[in-house]
Coordinates of N, CA and C in Angstrom, one line a residue:
M1 N 16.2 179.3 335.5 CA 17.6 179.7 335.9 C 17.7 181.1 336.2
K2 N 18.3 181.4 337.3 CA 18.4 182.8 337.8 C 19.3 183.6 336.9
K3 N 18.8 184.8 336.5 CA 19.6 185.6 335.7 C 20.7 186.3 336.5
I4 N 21.9 186.3 336.0 CA 23.0 186.9 336.7 C 23.6 188.1 335.9
L5 N 23.7 189.2 336.4 CA 24.2 190.4 335.8 C 25.3 190.9 336.6
L6 N 26.5 191.0 335.9 CA 27.7 191.6 336.6 C 27.7 193.0 336.2
I7 N 27.5 193.8 337.2 CA 27.5 195.3 336.9 C 28.8 195.9 337.5
V8 N 29.6 196.5 336.7 CA 30.8 197.1 337.2 C 30.4 198.6 337.6
L9 N 30.3 198.8 338.9 CA 29.8 200.1 339.4 C 30.6 201.2 339.0
T10 N 31.9 201.0 338.7 CA 32.7 202.2 338.3 C 32.3 202.8 337.0
L11 N 31.5 202.1 336.2 CA 31.1 202.6 334.9 C 30.0 203.6 335.0
F12 N 29.1 203.3 336.1 CA 28.0 204.3 336.1 C 28.0 205.1 337.4
L13 N 28.9 204.8 338.3 CA 29.1 205.7 339.5 C 29.6 207.1 339.0
S14 N 30.5 207.0 338.0 CA 31.0 208.3 337.6 C 29.9 209.2 337.0
A15 N 28.9 208.6 336.4 CA 27.8 209.4 335.9 C 26.9 209.8 336.9
C16 N 26.8 209.0 338.0 CA 25.8 209.3 339.1 C 26.5 209.8 340.4
A17 N 27.8 210.3 340.2 CA 28.6 210.7 341.4 C 27.9 211.8 342.2
N18 N 27.2 212.7 341.5 CA 26.5 213.8 342.1 C 25.2 213.4 342.7
N19 N 24.7 212.2 342.5 CA 23.4 211.8 342.9 C 23.4 210.3 343.3
P20 N 24.1 209.9 344.4 CA 24.2 208.5 344.8 C 22.9 207.8 345.0
R21 N 21.8 208.5 345.3 CA 20.5 207.9 345.5 C 20.0 207.2 344.2
S22 N 20.4 207.8 343.1 CA 20.0 207.2 341.8 C 20.7 205.9 341.6
T23 N 21.9 205.8 342.0 CA 22.7 204.5 342.0 C 22.0 203.4 342.8
E24 N 21.6 203.8 344.0 CA 21.0 202.8 344.9 C 19.6 202.4 344.4
R25 N 18.9 203.3 343.8 CA 17.5 202.9 343.3 C 17.7 202.0 342.1
L26 N 18.8 202.2 341.3 CA 19.1 201.3 340.2 C 19.4 199.9 340.6
I27 N 20.2 199.8 341.7 CA 20.6 198.5 342.2 C 19.4 197.8 342.8
K28 N 18.6 198.5 343.5 CA 17.4 197.8 344.1 C 16.4 197.4 343.0
E29 N 16.2 198.1 342.0 CA 15.3 197.7 340.9 C 15.9 196.5 340.2
L30 N 17.2 196.4 340.0 CA 17.8 195.2 339.3 C 17.6 194.0 340.2
E31 N 17.8 194.2 341.5 CA 17.7 193.0 342.4 C 16.2 192.6 342.5
R32 N 15.3 193.6 342.4 CA 13.8 193.2 342.5 C 13.5 192.4 341.2
Q33 N 14.2 192.6 340.1 CA 13.9 191.8 338.9 C 14.6 190.5 338.8
G34 N 15.4 190.2 339.8 CA 16.0 188.9 339.9 C 17.5 188.9 339.5
Y35 N 18.0 190.0 339.2 CA 19.5 190.1 338.9 C 20.3 190.0 340.1
V36 N 21.5 189.5 340.0 CA 22.5 189.5 341.1 C 23.4 190.6 340.8
V37 N 23.6 191.6 341.6 CA 24.4 192.7 341.4 C 25.7 192.5 342.2
T38 N 26.8 192.5 341.5 CA 28.1 192.3 342.1 C 28.9 193.6 342.1
K39 N 29.3 194.1 343.2 CA 30.0 195.3 343.3 C 31.4 195.1 343.2
K40 N 32.0 195.6 342.1 CA 33.4 195.4 341.9 C 34.2 196.5 342.6
S41 N 33.7 197.7 342.6 CA 34.4 198.8 343.2 C 33.4 199.9 343.7
E42 N 33.7 200.5 344.8 CA 32.8 201.5 345.3 C 33.4 202.9 344.9
Q43 N 34.6 202.9 344.2 CA 35.2 204.2 344.0 C 34.8 204.7 342.6
P44 N 34.3 205.9 342.4 CA 33.9 206.3 341.1 C 35.2 206.7 340.3
I45 N 35.0 206.6 338.9 CA 36.1 206.9 338.1 C 36.2 208.4 338.0
K46 N 37.4 209.0 338.1 CA 37.6 210.4 338.0 C 37.7 210.7 336.5
D47 N 36.9 211.6 336.0 CA 36.9 211.9 334.6 C 37.9 213.1 334.4
D48 N 39.1 212.8 333.7 CA 40.1 213.8 333.5 C 40.0 214.3 332.0
S49 N 39.0 214.0 331.3 CA 38.9 214.4 329.9 C 39.0 215.9 329.7
S50 N 38.6 216.7 330.7 CA 38.5 218.1 330.5 C 39.6 218.8 331.3
S51 N 40.5 218.1 331.9 CA 41.5 218.7 332.7 C 42.9 218.2 332.2
Y52 N 43.9 219.0 332.5 CA 45.2 218.7 332.0 C 46.2 218.3 333.1
T53 N 46.8 217.1 333.0 CA 47.8 216.7 334.0 C 49.1 216.5 333.3
A54 N 50.1 217.2 333.7 CA 51.4 217.2 333.0 C 52.1 215.9 333.3
A55 N 52.5 215.3 332.2 CA 53.3 214.0 332.2 C 54.8 214.4 332.7
P56 N 55.5 213.4 333.1 CA 56.9 213.7 333.5 C 57.7 214.2 332.3
I57 N 58.8 214.9 332.6 CA 59.8 215.3 331.6 C 60.3 214.1 330.8
D58 N 60.2 214.2 329.5 CA 60.7 213.0 328.7 C 61.9 213.5 327.9
T59 N 62.9 212.6 327.8 CA 64.1 213.0 327.0 C 64.4 211.9 326.0
N60 N 65.1 212.3 324.9 CA 65.7 211.4 324.0 C 67.0 211.9 323.7
K61 N 68.0 211.4 324.4 CA 69.4 211.8 324.2 C 70.2 210.6 323.7
D62 N 70.6 210.7 322.4 CA 71.3 209.6 321.8 C 72.6 210.2 321.1
S63 N 73.7 209.9 321.5 CA 74.9 210.5 321.0 C 75.1 210.3 319.5
G64 N 74.4 209.3 319.0 CA 74.6 209.0 317.6 C 73.5 209.7 316.7
S65 N 72.6 210.5 317.4 CA 71.5 211.1 316.6 C 71.9 212.5 316.3
A66 N 71.4 213.0 315.1 CA 71.7 214.4 314.7 C 70.9 215.3 315.6
I67 N 69.7 214.9 316.1 CA 68.9 215.7 316.9 C 68.5 215.0 318.2
D68 N 68.7 215.6 319.3 CA 68.1 215.2 320.6 C 67.0 216.1 320.9
Y69 N 66.1 215.6 321.8 CA 65.0 216.4 322.2 C 64.7 216.1 323.7
E70 N 64.1 217.1 324.3 CA 63.6 217.0 325.7 C 62.2 217.6 325.7
I71 N 61.2 216.9 326.4 CA 59.9 217.4 326.5 C 59.7 217.9 327.9
I72 N 59.3 219.2 328.1 CA 59.1 219.8 329.3 C 57.6 220.2 329.4
N73 N 56.9 219.6 330.4 CA 55.5 219.8 330.6 C 55.3 220.9 331.6
I74 N 54.5 221.9 331.3 CA 54.3 223.1 332.1 C 52.8 223.2 332.4
P75 N 52.4 223.5 333.6 CA 50.9 223.8 333.7 C 50.3 224.7 332.7
K76 N 49.0 224.9 332.7 CA 48.2 225.6 331.8 C 48.2 224.9 330.4
E77 N 48.4 223.6 330.5 CA 48.2 222.7 329.2 C 49.3 223.0 328.2
L78 N 50.5 223.4 328.7 CA 51.6 223.8 327.8 C 52.7 222.7 327.7
T79 N 53.0 222.3 326.5 CA 54.1 221.3 326.4 C 55.2 222.0 325.5
M80 N 56.4 221.9 326.0 CA 57.5 222.5 325.3 C 58.5 221.5 324.9
L81 N 59.0 221.6 323.7 CA 60.1 220.7 323.2 C 61.4 221.5 323.0
V82 N 62.4 221.0 323.6 CA 63.8 221.6 323.4 C 64.6 220.6 322.5
F83 N 64.9 221.1 321.3 CA 65.7 220.3 320.4 C 67.2 220.7 320.4
T84 N 68.1 219.8 320.4 CA 69.5 220.1 320.4 C 70.1 219.5 319.1
N85 N 70.8 220.3 318.4 CA 71.4 219.9 317.1 C 72.8 219.4 317.3
N86 N 73.1 218.2 317.1 CA 74.4 217.6 317.3 C 75.3 217.7 316.0
S87 N 74.7 218.2 314.9 CA 75.5 218.3 313.7 C 76.3 219.6 313.6
D88 N 76.9 219.7 312.5 CA 77.7 220.9 312.2 C 77.0 221.8 311.2
E89 N 75.7 221.6 311.0 CA 74.9 222.4 310.0 C 73.9 223.3 310.7
N90 N 73.5 224.3 310.0 CA 72.3 225.0 310.4 C 71.1 224.3 309.8
L91 N 70.2 223.9 310.6 CA 69.1 223.1 310.2 C 67.7 223.8 310.4
Y92 N 66.8 223.5 309.4 CA 65.4 223.7 309.6 C 64.8 222.4 310.1
L93 N 63.9 222.5 311.2 CA 63.4 221.3 311.8 C 61.9 221.3 311.9
E94 N 61.3 220.2 311.6 CA 59.9 219.9 311.9 C 59.7 218.7 312.7
A95 N 58.8 218.7 313.6 CA 58.6 217.5 314.4 C 57.1 217.3 314.5
N96 N 56.7 216.0 314.3 CA 55.3 215.7 314.5 C 55.2 214.8 315.7
V97 N 54.4 215.2 316.7 CA 54.3 214.5 318.0 C 52.9 214.0 318.2
V98 N 52.8 212.7 318.4 CA 51.5 212.1 318.7 C 51.5 211.8 320.2
F99 N 50.5 212.4 320.9 CA 50.4 212.2 322.4 C 49.4 211.1 322.6
K100 N 49.7 210.1 323.5 CA 48.9 209.0 323.8 C 48.7 208.8 325.3
N101 N 47.6 208.1 325.6 CA 47.2 207.8 327.0 C 48.0 206.5 327.4
S102 N 47.7 206.1 328.6 CA 48.5 204.9 329.2 C 48.3 203.6 328.4
I103 N 47.2 203.5 327.6 CA 47.0 202.3 326.9 C 47.4 202.4 325.4
G104 N 48.0 203.5 325.0 CA 48.5 203.8 323.7 C 47.5 204.4 322.7
I105 N 46.4 204.8 323.2 CA 45.4 205.5 322.3 C 45.8 207.0 322.1
P106 N 45.9 207.5 320.8 CA 46.2 208.9 320.7 C 45.1 209.8 321.3
V107 N 45.5 210.8 322.0 CA 44.6 211.8 322.5 C 44.9 213.2 321.9
G108 N 45.9 213.3 321.1 CA 46.3 214.6 320.4 C 47.5 214.4 319.5
A109 N 47.6 215.4 318.6 CA 48.8 215.4 317.7 C 49.1 216.8 317.4
K110 N 50.4 217.2 317.4 CA 50.8 218.6 317.1 C 52.0 218.6 316.3
D111 N 52.2 219.6 315.5 CA 53.5 219.9 314.7 C 54.3 220.9 315.5
F112 N 55.6 220.7 315.6 CA 56.5 221.7 316.2 C 57.5 222.1 315.2
E113 N 58.0 223.3 315.2 CA 58.8 223.8 314.1 C 59.9 224.7 314.7
C114 N 61.1 224.6 314.2 CA 62.2 225.5 314.4 C 62.7 226.0 313.1
M115 N 62.6 227.3 312.8 CA 63.1 227.8 311.6 C 64.5 227.6 311.3
V116 N 65.4 227.7 312.4 CA 66.8 227.5 312.3 C 67.3 227.0 313.7
I117 N 68.1 226.0 313.7 CA 68.8 225.5 314.8 C 70.3 225.4 314.5
G118 N 71.1 226.2 315.1 CA 72.5 226.2 314.8 C 73.3 225.0 315.2
P119 N 74.5 224.8 314.7 CA 75.3 223.7 315.1 C 75.6 223.7 316.7
K120 N 75.4 222.6 317.3 CA 75.6 222.4 318.7 C 74.8 223.3 319.6
E121 N 73.6 223.8 319.0 CA 72.7 224.7 319.7 C 71.4 224.0 319.9
S122 N 70.6 224.7 320.8 CA 69.2 224.2 321.0 C 68.2 225.2 320.6
C123 N 67.0 224.7 320.2 CA 65.9 225.6 319.9 C 64.7 225.1 320.6
V124 N 63.7 225.9 320.7 CA 62.5 225.7 321.5 C 61.3 225.8 320.6
A125 N 60.3 224.9 320.8 CA 59.0 225.0 320.2 C 58.0 224.5 321.2
Y126 N 56.8 225.1 321.2 CA 55.8 224.8 322.2 C 54.4 224.8 321.6
R127 N 53.5 224.0 322.2 CA 52.1 224.0 321.8 C 51.2 223.8 323.0
Y128 N 50.0 224.2 323.0 CA 49.0 224.0 324.0 C 48.2 222.8 323.6
L129 N 48.0 221.9 324.6 CA 47.2 220.7 324.4 C 45.9 220.7 325.0
D130 N 45.0 220.0 324.4 CA 43.6 219.9 324.9 C 43.3 218.8 325.9
S131 N 44.2 217.8 326.0 CA 44.0 216.6 326.8 C 45.3 216.2 327.5
A132 N 45.1 215.5 328.7 CA 46.2 214.9 329.4 C 46.7 213.7 328.5
Y133 N 48.0 213.4 328.7 CA 48.6 212.3 328.0 C 49.7 211.6 328.9
D134 N 50.1 210.4 328.6 CA 51.1 209.7 329.3 C 52.4 209.5 328.6
K135 N 52.3 209.5 327.3 CA 53.6 209.3 326.5 C 53.4 210.0 325.2
A136 N 54.6 210.2 324.5 CA 54.6 210.9 323.3 C 55.5 210.2 322.3
E137 N 55.1 210.2 321.0 CA 55.9 209.7 320.0 C 56.3 210.8 319.1
V138 N 57.6 211.0 318.9 CA 58.2 212.1 318.2 C 58.8 211.7 316.9
S139 N 58.4 212.3 315.8 CA 59.0 212.1 314.5 C 59.6 213.3 314.0
I140 N 60.9 213.4 313.8 CA 61.7 214.6 313.4 C 62.2 214.5 312.0
S141 N 62.0 215.7 311.3 CA 62.6 215.8 309.9 C 63.4 217.1 309.9
T142 N 64.5 217.1 309.2 CA 65.3 218.3 309.1 C 65.8 218.4 307.7
K143 N 66.2 219.7 307.3 CA 66.9 220.0 306.1 C 67.7 221.2 306.3
S144 N 68.6 221.5 305.4 CA 69.4 222.7 305.5 C 68.6 224.0 305.6
A145 N 68.9 224.9 306.5 CA 68.1 226.1 306.8 C 68.5 227.2 305.8
Y146 N 67.5 227.9 305.5 CA 67.7 229.1 304.6 C 68.5 230.2 305.3
Y147 N 68.2 230.3 306.6 CA 68.9 231.3 307.5 C 69.9 230.6 308.4
Y148 N 70.8 231.4 309.0 CA 71.7 230.9 309.9 C 71.3 231.3 311.4
S149 N 71.6 230.5 312.4 CA 71.4 231.0 313.7 C 72.4 232.1 314.1
G150 N 71.9 233.1 314.8 CA 72.8 234.1 315.3 C 73.2 234.1 316.7
N151 N 72.8 233.0 317.3 CA 73.0 232.8 318.8 C 74.5 233.0 319.2
K152 N 75.4 232.5 318.3 CA 76.8 232.6 318.7 C 77.4 234.0 318.8
F153 N 76.7 234.9 318.3 CA 77.1 236.3 318.3 C 76.4 237.1 319.5
L154 N 75.5 236.5 320.2 CA 74.7 237.1 321.2 C 75.2 236.8 322.6
E155 N 75.2 237.9 323.4 CA 75.5 237.7 324.8 C 74.2 238.1 325.6
L156 N 73.8 237.1 326.4 CA 72.6 237.3 327.3 C 72.9 237.4 328.7
V157 N 72.4 238.5 329.4 CA 72.6 238.6 330.8 C 71.1 238.8 331.3
S158 N 70.8 237.9 332.3 CA 69.4 237.9 332.9 C 69.5 238.1 334.4
N159 N 68.6 238.9 334.9 CA 68.5 239.1 336.3 C 67.1 238.8 336.8
K160 N 67.0 238.2 337.9 CA 65.7 237.8 338.5 C 65.1 239.0 339.2
T161 N 63.8 239.2 339.0 CA 63.1 240.3 339.7 C 62.0 239.6 340.5
E162 N 61.2 240.4 341.2 CA 60.2 239.9 342.1 C 59.1 239.2 341.3
Y163 N 58.8 239.6 340.1 CA 57.8 239.0 339.3 C 58.2 238.4 338.0
G164 N 59.5 238.2 337.8 CA 60.0 237.6 336.6 C 61.5 237.8 336.4
A165 N 61.8 238.4 335.3 CA 63.3 238.5 334.9 C 63.4 239.7 334.0
V166 N 64.6 240.3 334.0 CA 65.0 241.3 333.0 C 66.2 240.7 332.2
H167 N 66.0 240.7 330.9 CA 67.0 240.1 329.9 C 67.7 241.3 329.1
T168 N 69.0 241.2 329.1 CA 69.7 242.2 328.2 C 70.6 241.4 327.3
I169 N 70.4 241.7 326.0 CA 71.1 241.0 324.9 C 72.0 241.9 324.2
T170 N 73.2 241.6 324.0 CA 74.2 242.4 323.3 C 74.7 241.6 322.0
N171 N 74.6 242.3 320.9 CA 75.1 241.7 319.6 C 76.6 241.9 319.5
N172 N 77.4 240.9 319.7 CA 78.9 241.1 319.6 C 79.4 240.7 318.3
G173 N 78.5 240.5 317.3 CA 79.0 240.2 315.9 C 79.1 241.4 315.1
E174 N 79.2 241.1 313.7 CA 79.4 242.2 312.8 C 78.2 242.3 311.8
V175 N 77.2 241.5 312.1 CA 76.0 241.5 311.2 C 74.7 241.7 312.1
P176 N 73.7 242.3 311.6 CA 72.5 242.5 312.4 C 71.8 241.0 312.6
I177 N 71.4 240.8 313.8 CA 70.7 239.6 314.2 C 69.2 239.8 314.3
S178 N 68.4 239.0 313.6 CA 67.0 239.2 313.5 C 66.2 238.3 314.4
Y179 N 65.0 238.7 314.7 CA 64.0 237.9 315.4 C 64.5 237.2 316.6
V180 N 65.1 238.0 317.5 CA 65.7 237.5 318.7 C 64.6 237.2 319.7
N181 N 64.4 236.0 320.2 CA 63.4 235.6 321.1 C 64.0 234.9 322.3
V182 N 63.6 235.3 323.5 CA 64.1 234.6 324.7 C 62.9 233.9 325.3
Y183 N 63.1 232.6 325.5 CA 62.2 231.7 326.2 C 62.6 231.6 327.6
T184 N 61.8 231.9 328.6 CA 62.1 231.8 330.0 C 61.2 230.8 330.7
V185 N 61.8 229.8 331.2 CA 61.1 228.7 332.0 C 61.3 228.9 333.5
F186 N 60.2 229.2 334.2 CA 60.3 229.4 335.6 C 60.0 228.1 336.4
Y187 N 60.8 228.0 337.5 CA 60.7 226.8 338.3 C 60.4 227.1 339.7
K188 N 59.7 226.2 340.4 CA 59.5 226.3 341.8 C 59.9 224.9 342.4
D189 N 60.9 224.9 343.3 CA 61.4 223.6 343.9 C 61.7 222.6 342.8
G190 N 62.3 223.1 341.7 CA 62.8 222.3 340.6 C 61.7 221.8 339.6
V191 N 60.5 222.2 339.8 CA 59.3 221.9 339.0 C 58.9 223.1 338.1
P192 N 58.8 222.9 336.8 CA 58.4 224.0 335.9 C 57.0 224.5 336.2
V193 N 56.8 225.8 336.3 CA 55.5 226.3 336.7 C 55.0 227.3 335.6
D194 N 55.8 227.8 334.8 CA 55.4 228.8 333.7 C 56.5 229.0 332.7
M195 N 56.1 229.4 331.5 CA 57.0 229.7 330.5 C 56.6 231.0 329.7
T196 N 57.5 231.9 329.4 CA 57.2 233.1 328.8 C 58.1 233.3 327.6
T197 N 57.7 234.0 326.6 CA 58.5 234.3 325.4 C 58.6 235.9 325.3
T198 N 59.7 236.3 324.9 CA 60.0 237.8 324.8 C 60.8 238.1 323.6
Y199 N 60.3 238.8 322.7 CA 61.1 239.3 321.6 C 61.9 240.5 322.0
I200 N 63.2 240.5 321.8 CA 64.1 241.5 322.1 C 64.8 242.0 320.9
Q201 N 64.3 243.1 320.4 CA 64.7 243.7 319.1 C 64.3 245.1 318.9
D202 N 64.9 245.8 317.9 CA 64.6 247.2 317.7 C 63.4 247.4 316.7
I203 N 63.2 248.5 316.2 CA 62.1 248.8 315.3 C 62.2 248.1 314.0
D204 N 63.5 247.6 313.7 CA 63.7 246.9 312.5 C 63.7 245.4 312.7
Y205 N 63.2 245.0 313.8 CA 63.1 243.5 314.2 C 64.5 242.9 314.2
E206 N 65.5 243.6 314.8 CA 66.9 243.0 314.9 C 67.6 243.7 316.0
I207 N 68.8 243.2 316.3 CA 69.8 243.8 317.1 C 71.0 244.1 316.3
K208 N 71.4 245.4 316.2 CA 72.5 245.7 315.3 C 73.8 245.5 316.0
P209 N 74.9 245.3 315.2 CA 76.2 245.0 315.8 C 76.6 246.1 316.9
G210 N 77.1 245.6 318.0 CA 77.5 246.4 319.1 C 76.4 247.0 319.9
K211 N 75.2 246.8 319.6 CA 74.1 247.3 320.3 C 73.5 246.3 321.4
S212 N 73.0 246.9 322.5 CA 72.3 246.1 323.5 C 70.9 246.5 323.7
I213 N 70.0 245.6 323.9 CA 68.6 245.9 324.2 C 68.1 245.1 325.4
S214 N 67.3 245.7 326.3 CA 66.8 245.0 327.5 C 65.3 245.0 327.4
K215 N 64.8 243.9 327.9 CA 63.3 243.8 328.1 C 63.1 242.9 329.3
D216 N 61.9 243.1 330.0 CA 61.6 242.2 331.1 C 60.5 241.3 330.7
T217 N 60.3 240.2 331.4 CA 59.3 239.2 331.3 C 58.6 239.0 332.6
T218 N 57.3 238.7 332.7 CA 56.6 238.6 333.9 C 55.9 237.3 334.0
T219 N 55.8 236.7 335.2 CA 55.0 235.5 335.5 C 54.1 235.8 336.7
Y220 N 53.0 235.2 336.7 CA 52.0 235.3 337.8 C 52.1 234.1 338.8
D221 N 53.1 233.2 338.5 CA 53.3 232.1 339.3 C 54.5 232.3 340.3
E222 N 54.4 231.7 341.4 CA 55.5 231.8 342.4 C 56.7 231.0 341.8
F223 N 57.9 231.5 341.9 CA 59.0 230.8 341.4 C 60.3 231.1 342.2
D224 N 61.3 230.3 342.1 CA 62.6 230.5 342.8 C 63.8 230.4 341.8
S225 N 63.6 230.0 340.6 CA 64.7 230.0 339.6 C 64.1 230.0 338.2
F226 N 65.0 230.2 337.2 CA 64.5 230.1 335.8 C 65.7 229.7 334.9
T227 N 65.4 229.2 333.8 CA 66.4 229.0 332.7 C 65.9 229.7 331.5
T228 N 66.8 229.9 330.6 CA 66.5 230.7 329.3 C 67.1 229.9 328.1
F229 N 66.3 230.1 327.0 CA 66.7 229.7 325.7 C 66.6 230.8 324.7
I230 N 67.4 230.9 323.7 CA 67.4 232.0 322.7 C 67.2 231.4 321.3
S231 N 66.4 232.1 320.5 CA 66.3 231.8 319.1 C 66.6 233.1 318.3
S232 N 67.3 233.0 317.2 CA 67.6 234.2 316.4 C 68.1 233.7 315.0
S233 N 68.2 234.7 314.1 CA 68.6 234.3 312.8 C 69.2 235.5 312.1
Y234 N 70.0 235.1 311.0 CA 70.5 236.2 310.1 C 70.7 235.5 308.7
K235 N 70.6 236.3 307.7 CA 70.8 235.7 306.3 C 72.2 235.8 305.9
P236 N 72.8 234.6 305.6 CA 74.2 234.6 305.2 C 74.4 235.3 303.9
N237 N 75.6 235.8 303.7 CA 75.9 236.5 302.4 C 76.1 235.5 301.2

């Protein structure tokens, strides 16, 4: 009985893509030994294991949920989560995110954290990933925050520059606001291309009442627009 061997060329063409003669020699040797070689595909598999391909923006917006989130994928293997607090409390937030490929196999897992997210406000957390992914499973835990968000006291004015943006923040409240950080997401034709973070604070790591501080942020990517997010905190009396 003639031996029949079904060889799916896509499995070994990827390994021999740089040397097609090796593939042909293997086929001829198998045929010489009496095997029937069936060519299922002539296209080699592209190996993306070492490259990052951003998945589409993912959102979870549920009016009945205390926390909504949005996933924004940016080149350079950067994934950013924007959390929105629908409650009336200042919350500390942790999120565990499992990243999976198209068939549901985990390719990475990261923890995201917001020290404080104020009522009806948003906070940003980001991580760099090692692998491309197709979908994400997000598990969120919250508890009452030790600090309060100071965003409601802050006024942000941003101006586009040739290579980024200049941010000016004024503290219109009556208490110092600490650890003021501005996240700037740059877009080209509506697609995110870069994200930068800029701490805007004085020597005491705060912006004092009635004071304004300006700082710029730079991107090396071509862009035509940007959006901003602020994080800040203060300790209640």
